[in-house]
């Protein structure tokens, strides 16, 4: 039976993730560490054997309560979807089994349909209009950028002869979006279909010899600002209509290099980012601070770093964005990644 919230004791979802520390930078990272035998699940024995991944280590009772709390469908094992959903809910499952078989209340669950939206159901519906996966992907990719966003996926799946409802399409899209960047590339689409289930683990993909290669997006100043995060920010910052080299080629700086050149302390010119109430800096202030790094950032590096930290495209970098990017370890993170850090107490806004 699911463990009532009152019986979970000292262990909570928040404390569980906090005690994993840097190993839980993302739900996928945390899950991969706990899935010791890489079968796409973790069970009580695996969690107990991973107790040294926690500080302090989990007791046997805490491990048992955690597995019971994460186990939404009562099968005595925890899959990635259950684990991620509980983290997003910020609580263990304590209200009984979920409404739809195989899914948890925090996932994309629909009500009272004739069949649950499993991958086999999606495949059957897809085959009502397409003979194989690639033509289906190409048909849904209306802007031909080699990615499906949510709108394209919902419109495409809604046009199947045996169509998906909007809620079914949202659930299926999340199951295909392996890296959680809110876009599905062809490798993700084909990979999930090859593995045979939504939310496949990295180990399951590796076992099927599936490698996810995200295609490069060719950026030009004629694209709509919403096409990618980089375009949205750089078009707002650049006075000219020339596309910078780093928009289509290798980035001029990464987060480890940024940290190395910044040093161990936040520069005085960025001190407002460390204030208790939080603060923000504009591009000129950011550039001025970057000029004090050792060695100083070039203007190209400073502009790229600023763009990569300005997640909401408001032409400012605020405390939540700055420290979130440093924790995540790469520029241009998704909002969901930043929100995860806040949910588990690693960031405040």
CSV table of N, CA and C in Angstrom, one decimal, residues 4 39 73 146 261 307 313 339:
chain,number,residue,atom,x,y,z
A,4,UNK,N,1.1,6.6,3.7
A,4,UNK,CA,0.5,7.9,4.0
A,4,UNK,C,1.6,8.9,4.3
A,39,UNK,N,18.2,-1.0,-15.5
A,39,UNK,CA,17.1,-1.7,-16.1
A,39,UNK,C,15.9,-0.7,-16.3
A,73,UNK,N,2.3,3.3,-8.9
A,73,UNK,CA,1.4,2.3,-9.4
A,73,UNK,C,1.5,1.0,-8.6
A,146,UNK,N,13.7,19.9,-38.3
A,146,UNK,CA,14.2,18.6,-37.8
A,146,UNK,C,13.8,18.5,-36.3
A,261,UNK,N,37.6,31.7,-15.1
A,261,UNK,CA,38.0,33.0,-15.3
A,261,UNK,C,37.4,34.0,-14.4
A,307,UNK,N,23.6,36.1,-22.8
A,307,UNK,CA,22.5,35.5,-23.5
A,307,UNK,C,22.1,34.2,-22.9
A,313,UNK,N,14.6,36.1,-21.4
A,313,UNK,CA,14.7,37.0,-22.5
A,313,UNK,C,14.2,38.5,-22.1
A,339,UNK,N,13.5,25.4,-12.7
A,339,UNK,CA,12.4,25.2,-11.8
A,339,UNK,C,12.7,24.0,-10.9
